[in-house]
DNA sequence: CCATTATATTCGAATAGTCGAATATAATGG
DNA sequence: CCATTATATTCGACTATTCGAATATAATGG
């Protein structure tokens, strides 16, 4: 039933379905960074970070290169950044709706008093 | 560490991290459909479909309304459709890259012969 | 009222994901 | 060579997800 495009999409979404990995991707939007820097800035446990990097590598969301004993990660494509930006708009749209709904409720409660 | 926007994004990505749910969302892009139609067209097991709908409802990706004994589902926002469209571009870009890489390899193997 | 249709929920089994600790591996420098 | 740094992998424990079967609930029509 699922075609390969749908499977691909699901795989990418799965890879992004964790806030830590989103944070990593978002830090990389401005360019390549060493693993150590990502770990430090995001306050991650080293082993756990490595596991998250592994997920991102497996789905080819990031590219890595070695320099000495350091590994540098970068995003493979800027398209993912577009996806995240649309998500921000979606979040804001939802927030706006929720605020409007709350105001409506408060207005009704004010009138009922 | 993760802010609420990142958690939100991760939640939405999680909800989309299954090909069946992507297929459902894609069928809904053209407008509201009854559950039964979705189940029939996608060849889903009823109980499993219901579980997938439940995931989509929980994250407010879909809106549902009842009419008699039928439930109609629709997308809450067109922004998600944009996300899926970017993903298609991403897939195509990856495919193009893979093809190019394969051709490169074949060219090298041809030259090595 | 009862049988049928429509769909949600629960159940249990199996698999997958996530964490931190422990371990392994590679690179560096003294 | 060995200690240190950097990072990947494994382990084990726990949680989450997915499936189909079974069950529950609601609506419909005769």
mmCIF file of C-alpha atoms (C1' of nucleotides) in Angstrom:
data_model
loop_
_atom_site.group_PDB
_atom_site.id
_atom_site.type_symbol
_atom_site.label_atom_id
_atom_site.label_comp_id
_atom_site.label_asym_id
_atom_site.label_seq_id
_atom_site.Cartn_x
_atom_site.Cartn_y
_atom_site.Cartn_z
ATOM 1 C CA UNK A 1 0.000 0.000 0.000
ATOM 2 C CA UNK A 2 2.569 2.672 0.929
ATOM 3 C CA UNK A 3 4.602 3.753 -2.031
ATOM 4 C CA UNK A 4 8.261 4.478 -1.751
ATOM 5 C CA UNK A 5 7.711 8.228 -1.497
ATOM 6 C CA UNK A 6 5.367 7.740 1.439
ATOM 7 C CA UNK A 7 7.830 5.392 3.096
ATOM 8 C CA UNK A 8 10.576 7.903 2.520
ATOM 9 C CA UNK A 9 8.513 10.660 4.062
ATOM 10 C CA UNK A 10 7.634 8.537 7.066
ATOM 11 C CA UNK A 11 11.310 7.687 7.578
ATOM 12 C CA UNK A 12 12.344 11.328 7.515
ATOM 13 C CA UNK A 13 9.528 12.311 9.844
ATOM 14 C CA UNK A 14 10.555 9.515 12.173
ATOM 15 C CA UNK A 15 14.106 10.807 12.217
ATOM 16 C CA UNK A 16 12.775 14.241 13.171
ATOM 17 C CA UNK A 17 10.275 12.944 15.699
ATOM 18 C CA UNK A 18 12.426 13.774 18.685
ATOM 19 C CA UNK A 19 13.053 17.266 20.092
ATOM 20 C CA UNK A 20 16.748 16.632 20.574
ATOM 21 C CA UNK A 21 17.188 15.786 16.937
ATOM 22 C CA UNK A 22 15.219 18.827 15.923
ATOM 23 C CA UNK A 23 17.459 20.948 18.097
ATOM 24 C CA UNK A 24 20.493 19.413 16.432
ATOM 25 C CA UNK A 25 19.137 20.065 12.945
ATOM 26 C CA UNK A 26 18.240 23.618 13.885
ATOM 27 C CA UNK A 27 21.733 24.281 15.198
ATOM 28 C CA UNK A 28 23.151 23.029 11.912
ATOM 29 C CA UNK A 29 21.030 25.318 9.776
ATOM 30 C CA UNK A 30 23.709 28.009 9.991
ATOM 31 C CA UNK A 31 26.421 25.632 8.904
ATOM 32 C CA UNK A 32 28.687 22.821 9.917
ATOM 33 C CA UNK A 33 29.531 22.205 13.566
ATOM 34 C CA UNK A 34 31.695 19.698 15.456
ATOM 35 C CA UNK A 35 29.864 17.050 17.447
ATOM 36 C CA UNK A 36 31.442 18.270 20.652
ATOM 37 C CA UNK A 37 30.055 21.754 20.134
ATOM 38 C CA UNK A 38 26.568 20.410 19.542
ATOM 39 C CA UNK A 39 26.802 18.297 22.676
ATOM 40 C CA UNK A 40 28.026 21.202 24.767
ATOM 41 C CA UNK A 41 25.590 23.781 23.494
ATOM 42 C CA UNK A 42 22.593 21.513 23.765
ATOM 43 C CA UNK A 43 23.692 20.113 27.094
ATOM 44 C CA UNK A 44 23.477 16.537 25.904
ATOM 45 C CA UNK A 45 24.848 13.344 27.366
ATOM 46 C CA UNK A 46 27.598 12.253 24.997
ATOM 47 C CA UNK A 47 26.389 8.712 24.406
ATOM 48 C CA UNK A 48 22.849 9.823 23.858
ATOM 49 C CA UNK A 49 23.929 12.517 21.449
ATOM 50 C CA UNK A 50 25.869 9.937 19.468
ATOM 51 C CA UNK A 51 22.790 7.821 19.235
ATOM 52 C CA UNK A 52 20.795 10.754 17.933
ATOM 53 C CA UNK A 53 23.517 11.562 15.387
ATOM 54 C CA UNK A 54 23.334 7.937 14.314
ATOM 55 C CA UNK A 55 19.632 8.259 13.562
ATOM 56 C CA UNK A 56 20.234 11.415 11.526
ATOM 57 C CA UNK A 57 23.100 9.782 9.637
ATOM 58 C CA UNK A 58 21.104 6.665 8.906
ATOM 59 C CA UNK A 59 18.453 8.744 7.154
ATOM 60 C CA UNK A 60 21.057 10.914 5.468
ATOM 61 C CA UNK A 61 19.727 14.037 7.039
ATOM 62 C CA UNK A 62 23.248 14.995 8.074
ATOM 63 C CA UNK A 63 26.616 14.629 6.451
ATOM 64 C CA UNK A 64 29.695 14.051 8.549
ATOM 65 C CA UNK A 65 33.400 14.439 7.964
ATOM 66 C CA UNK A 66 36.329 13.747 10.242
ATOM 67 C CA UNK A 67 39.131 16.088 11.070
ATOM 68 C CA UNK A 68 41.616 14.572 13.496
ATOM 69 C CA UNK A 69 39.650 13.167 16.333
ATOM 70 C CA UNK A 70 36.692 15.475 15.659
ATOM 71 C CA UNK A 71 33.586 14.800 13.680
ATOM 72 C CA UNK A 72 31.848 17.669 11.928
ATOM 73 C CA UNK A 73 28.180 17.485 11.072
ATOM 74 C CA UNK A 74 26.233 19.501 8.536
ATOM 75 C CA UNK A 75 22.814 19.333 6.944
ATOM 76 C CA UNK A 76 22.600 17.527 3.674
ATOM 77 C CA UNK A 77 19.891 19.724 2.251
ATOM 78 C CA UNK A 78 18.407 23.137 2.993
ATOM 79 C CA UNK A 79 14.961 21.815 2.141
ATOM 80 C CA UNK A 80 14.578 20.473 5.644
ATOM 81 C CA UNK A 81 15.039 23.959 6.970
ATOM 82 C CA UNK A 82 12.034 25.000 4.911
ATOM 83 C CA UNK A 83 10.053 22.198 6.484
ATOM 84 C CA UNK A 84 10.946 23.395 9.960
ATOM 85 C CA UNK A 85 10.022 26.949 9.082
ATOM 86 C CA UNK A 86 6.591 25.931 7.898
ATOM 87 C CA UNK A 87 6.192 24.048 11.134
ATOM 88 C CA UNK A 88 6.859 27.241 13.009
ATOM 89 C CA UNK A 89 4.103 28.968 11.058
ATOM 90 C CA UNK A 90 1.817 26.049 11.850
ATOM 91 C CA UNK A 91 2.632 26.336 15.545
ATOM 92 C CA UNK A 92 1.944 30.047 15.488
ATOM 93 C CA UNK A 93 -1.314 29.523 13.634
ATOM 94 C CA UNK A 94 -2.368 26.977 16.258
ATOM 95 C CA UNK A 95 -1.362 29.311 19.047
ATOM 96 C CA UNK A 96 -3.376 32.118 17.504
ATOM 97 C CA UNK A 97 -6.403 29.849 17.231
ATOM 98 C CA UNK A 98 -6.042 28.671 20.809
ATOM 99 C CA UNK A 99 -5.735 32.242 22.082
ATOM 100 C CA UNK A 100 -8.795 33.280 20.116
ATOM 101 C CA UNK A 101 -10.737 30.329 21.479
ATOM 102 C CA UNK A 102 -9.704 31.183 25.032
ATOM 103 C CA UNK A 103 -10.757 34.781 24.584
ATOM 104 C CA UNK A 104 -14.090 33.614 23.265
ATOM 105 C CA UNK A 105 -14.556 31.419 26.306
ATOM 106 C CA UNK A 106 -13.616 34.228 28.672
ATOM 107 C CA UNK A 107 -15.972 36.567 26.924
ATOM 108 C CA UNK A 108 -18.779 34.066 27.358
ATOM 109 C CA UNK A 109 -17.940 33.553 31.007
ATOM 110 C CA UNK A 110 -17.798 37.275 31.553
ATOM 111 C CA UNK A 111 -21.249 37.602 30.017
ATOM 112 C CA UNK A 112 -22.586 34.749 32.129
ATOM 113 C CA UNK A 113 -21.500 36.495 35.316
ATOM 114 C CA UNK B 1 16.346 21.800 26.899
ATOM 115 C CA UNK B 2 13.705 21.395 24.182
ATOM 116 C CA UNK B 3 11.478 24.403 23.966
ATOM 117 C CA UNK B 4 7.803 24.080 23.353
ATOM 118 C CA UNK B 5 8.148 24.789 19.637
ATOM 119 C CA UNK B 6 10.625 21.951 19.274
ATOM 120 C CA UNK B 7 8.386 19.654 21.269
ATOM 121 C CA UNK B 8 5.459 20.654 19.092
ATOM 122 C CA UNK B 9 7.422 19.929 15.945
ATOM 123 C CA UNK B 10 8.575 16.563 17.262
ATOM 124 C CA UNK B 11 4.980 15.655 18.120
ATOM 125 C CA UNK B 12 3.725 16.508 14.652
ATOM 126 C CA UNK B 13 6.584 14.649 13.022
ATOM 127 C CA UNK B 14 5.832 11.666 15.215
ATOM 128 C CA UNK B 15 2.217 11.748 14.106
ATOM 129 C CA UNK B 16 3.362 11.713 10.489
ATOM 130 C CA UNK B 17 6.050 9.085 11.011
ATOM 131 C CA UNK B 18 4.018 6.268 9.563
ATOM 132 C CA UNK B 19 3.246 5.700 5.879
ATOM 133 C CA UNK B 20 -0.369 4.861 6.546
ATOM 134 C CA UNK B 21 -0.922 8.159 8.279
ATOM 135 C CA UNK B 22 0.809 9.985 5.480
ATOM 136 C CA UNK B 23 -1.449 8.254 3.007
ATOM 137 C CA UNK B 24 -4.462 9.325 5.046
ATOM 138 C CA UNK B 25 -3.323 12.935 5.196
ATOM 139 C CA UNK B 26 -2.589 12.938 1.471
ATOM 140 C CA UNK B 27 -6.036 11.608 0.673
ATOM 141 C CA UNK B 28 -7.535 14.396 2.764
ATOM 142 C CA UNK B 29 -5.660 17.142 0.968
ATOM 143 C CA UNK B 30 -8.478 17.409 -1.573
ATOM 144 C CA UNK B 31 -11.107 17.722 1.100
ATOM 145 C CA UNK B 32 -13.148 15.955 3.704
ATOM 146 C CA UNK B 33 -13.774 12.217 3.453
ATOM 147 C CA UNK B 34 -15.696 9.676 5.520
ATOM 148 C CA UNK B 35 -13.635 7.196 7.513
ATOM 149 C CA UNK B 36 -15.141 4.281 5.624
ATOM 150 C CA UNK B 37 -13.945 5.711 2.319
ATOM 151 C CA UNK B 38 -10.431 6.178 3.605
ATOM 152 C CA UNK B 39 -10.400 2.613 4.911
ATOM 153 C CA UNK B 40 -11.698 1.210 1.651
ATOM 154 C CA UNK B 41 -9.474 3.202 -0.656
ATOM 155 C CA UNK B 42 -6.330 2.588 1.342
ATOM 156 C CA UNK B 43 -7.194 -1.057 1.941
ATOM 157 C CA UNK B 44 -6.824 -0.749 5.689
ATOM 158 C CA UNK B 45 -7.916 -2.995 8.498
ATOM 159 C CA UNK B 46 -10.720 -1.133 10.257
ATOM 160 C CA UNK B 47 -9.327 -1.310 13.777
ATOM 161 C CA UNK B 48 -5.883 -0.291 12.674
ATOM 162 C CA UNK B 49 -7.246 2.610 10.685
ATOM 163 C CA UNK B 50 -9.106 3.786 13.750
ATOM 164 C CA UNK B 51 -5.907 3.715 15.710
ATOM 165 C CA UNK B 52 -4.161 5.787 13.069
ATOM 166 C CA UNK B 53 -7.056 8.271 13.041
ATOM 167 C CA UNK B 54 -6.704 8.461 16.805
ATOM 168 C CA UNK B 55 -3.070 9.488 16.507
ATOM 169 C CA UNK B 56 -3.949 12.170 13.960
ATOM 170 C CA UNK B 57 -6.812 13.435 16.130
ATOM 171 C CA UNK B 58 -4.656 13.528 19.249
ATOM 172 C CA UNK B 59 -2.221 15.881 17.534
ATOM 173 C CA UNK B 60 -5.029 17.878 15.963
ATOM 174 C CA UNK B 61 -3.809 17.178 12.488
ATOM 175 C CA UNK B 62 -7.332 16.196 11.492
ATOM 176 C CA UNK B 63 -10.750 17.474 12.392
ATOM 177 C CA UNK B 64 -13.692 15.115 12.597
ATOM 178 C CA UNK B 65 -17.433 15.522 12.537
ATOM 179 C CA UNK B 66 -20.220 12.984 12.784
ATOM 180 C CA UNK B 67 -23.115 12.578 10.444
ATOM 181 C CA UNK B 68 -25.405 9.722 11.425
ATOM 182 C CA UNK B 69 -23.205 6.749 12.005
ATOM 183 C CA UNK B 70 -20.425 8.129 9.771
ATOM 184 C CA UNK B 71 -17.381 10.083 10.780
ATOM 185 C CA UNK B 72 -15.890 12.583 8.352
ATOM 186 C CA UNK B 73 -12.261 13.593 8.559
ATOM 187 C CA UNK B 74 -10.574 16.641 7.145
ATOM 188 C CA UNK B 75 -7.223 18.349 7.516
ATOM 189 C CA UNK B 76 -7.052 21.088 10.069
ATOM 190 C CA UNK B 77 -4.547 23.150 8.157
ATOM 191 C CA UNK B 78 -3.239 23.378 4.605
ATOM 192 C CA UNK B 79 0.241 24.065 5.944
ATOM 193 C CA UNK B 80 0.864 20.383 6.361
ATOM 194 C CA UNK B 81 0.260 19.895 2.688
ATOM 195 C CA UNK B 82 3.101 22.322 2.046
ATOM 196 C CA UNK B 83 5.307 20.245 4.290
ATOM 197 C CA UNK B 84 4.521 17.113 2.339
ATOM 198 C CA UNK B 85 5.183 18.874 -0.949
ATOM 199 C CA UNK B 86 8.609 19.978 0.195
ATOM 200 C CA UNK B 87 9.277 16.420 1.202
ATOM 201 C CA UNK B 88 8.512 15.327 -2.316
ATOM 202 C CA UNK B 89 11.058 17.793 -3.638
ATOM 203 C CA UNK B 90 13.539 16.457 -1.107
ATOM 204 C CA UNK B 91 12.904 12.907 -2.264
ATOM 205 C CA UNK B 92 13.360 13.904 -5.884
ATOM 206 C CA UNK B 93 16.552 15.759 -5.075
ATOM 207 C CA UNK B 94 17.879 12.677 -3.314
ATOM 208 C CA UNK B 95 16.871 10.465 -6.191
ATOM 209 C CA UNK B 96 18.626 12.777 -8.633
ATOM 210 C CA UNK B 97 21.757 12.678 -6.522
ATOM 211 C CA UNK B 98 21.663 8.925 -6.245
ATOM 212 C CA UNK B 99 21.192 8.541 -9.973
ATOM 213 C CA UNK B 100 24.076 10.895 -10.652
ATOM 214 C CA UNK B 101 26.277 8.987 -8.232
ATOM 215 C CA UNK B 102 25.375 5.694 -9.896
ATOM 216 C CA UNK B 103 26.175 7.086 -13.303
ATOM 217 C CA UNK B 104 29.480 8.306 -11.986
ATOM 218 C CA UNK B 105 30.273 4.850 -10.665
ATOM 219 C CA UNK B 106 29.284 3.222 -13.938
ATOM 220 C CA UNK B 107 31.413 5.667 -15.852
ATOM 221 C CA UNK B 108 34.393 4.826 -13.666
ATOM 222 C CA UNK B 109 33.798 1.130 -14.028
ATOM 223 C CA UNK B 110 33.479 1.541 -17.790
ATOM 224 C CA UNK B 111 36.785 3.401 -17.843
ATOM 225 C CA UNK B 112 38.409 0.755 -15.666
ATOM 226 C CA UNK B 113 37.514 -1.938 -18.179
ATOM 227 C "C1'" DC C 1 -36.834 -4.225 19.813
ATOM 228 C "C1'" DC C 2 -33.138 -6.490 17.286
ATOM 229 C "C1'" DA C 3 -29.934 -6.975 13.451
ATOM 230 C "C1'" DT C 4 -26.854 -4.405 10.887
ATOM 231 C "C1'" DT C 5 -23.581 -0.821 9.938
ATOM 232 C "C1'" DA C 6 -19.935 2.276 11.337
ATOM 233 C "C1'" DT C 7 -16.205 3.268 14.053
ATOM 234 C "C1'" DA C 8 -13.728 3.699 18.538
ATOM 235 C "C1'" DT C 9 -11.279 1.239 22.122
ATOM 236 C "C1'" DT C 10 -8.942 -2.541 24.402
ATOM 237 C "C1'" DC C 11 -5.985 -6.475 24.433
ATOM 238 C "C1'" DG C 12 -1.839 -8.956 23.897
ATOM 239 C "C1'" DA C 13 2.133 -9.939 21.252
ATOM 240 C "C1'" DA C 14 5.938 -8.298 18.922
ATOM 241 C "C1'" DT C 15 8.933 -4.729 17.618
ATOM 242 C "C1'" DA C 16 11.048 -0.208 17.952
ATOM 243 C "C1'" DG C 17 12.736 3.877 20.399
ATOM 244 C "C1'" DT C 18 15.184 6.318 24.273
ATOM 245 C "C1'" DC C 19 18.021 6.802 28.170
ATOM 246 C "C1'" DG C 20 22.515 6.638 30.796
ATOM 247 C "C1'" DA C 21 26.289 3.584 31.932
ATOM 248 C "C1'" DA C 22 29.752 0.832 30.206
ATOM 249 C "C1'" DT C 23 32.615 -0.255 26.593
ATOM 250 C "C1'" DA C 24 35.018 0.083 22.139
ATOM 251 C "C1'" DT C 25 37.533 2.553 18.713
ATOM 252 C "C1'" DA C 26 40.212 6.209 16.676
ATOM 253 C "C1'" DA C 27 43.154 10.254 16.957
ATOM 254 C "C1'" DT C 28 46.430 13.131 19.455
ATOM 255 C "C1'" DG C 29 50.302 14.589 22.125
ATOM 256 C "C1'" DG C 30 53.917 14.076 25.481
ATOM 257 C "C1'" DC D 1 54.197 3.743 24.359
ATOM 258 C "C1'" DC D 2 50.594 5.441 27.307
ATOM 259 C "C1'" DA D 3 47.257 8.867 28.893
ATOM 260 C "C1'" DT D 4 43.903 11.798 27.178
ATOM 261 C "C1'" DT D 5 40.396 13.381 24.141
ATOM 262 C "C1'" DA D 6 36.617 12.559 20.983
ATOM 263 C "C1'" DT D 7 32.977 9.920 19.538
ATOM 264 C "C1'" DA D 8 30.671 5.531 18.170
ATOM 265 C "C1'" DT D 9 28.568 1.324 19.791
ATOM 266 C "C1'" DT D 10 26.618 -1.948 23.052
ATOM 267 C "C1'" DC D 11 23.933 -3.099 26.997
ATOM 268 C "C1'" DG D 12 19.981 -3.386 29.759
ATOM 269 C "C1'" DA D 13 15.940 -1.321 31.470
ATOM 270 C "C1'" DC D 14 11.995 0.974 30.443
ATOM 271 C "C1'" DT D 15 8.609 3.122 27.454
ATOM 272 C "C1'" DA D 16 6.213 3.653 23.096
ATOM 273 C "C1'" DT D 17 4.334 2.022 18.749
ATOM 274 C "C1'" DT D 18 2.007 -1.119 15.551
ATOM 275 C "C1'" DC D 19 -0.658 -4.929 14.282
ATOM 276 C "C1'" DG D 20 -4.986 -7.810 14.062
ATOM 277 C "C1'" DA D 21 -8.492 -9.823 16.923
ATOM 278 C "C1'" DA D 22 -11.867 -9.013 20.151
ATOM 279 C "C1'" DT D 23 -14.872 -5.955 22.193
ATOM 280 C "C1'" DA D 24 -17.518 -1.746 23.028
ATOM 281 C "C1'" DT D 25 -20.375 1.999 21.599
ATOM 282 C "C1'" DA D 26 -23.350 4.662 18.680
ATOM 283 C "C1'" DA D 27 -26.511 5.181 14.836
ATOM 284 C "C1'" DT D 28 -29.806 3.260 11.572
ATOM 285 C "C1'" DG D 29 -33.633 0.790 9.697
ATOM 286 C "C1'" DG D 30 -37.077 -2.800 9.520
#
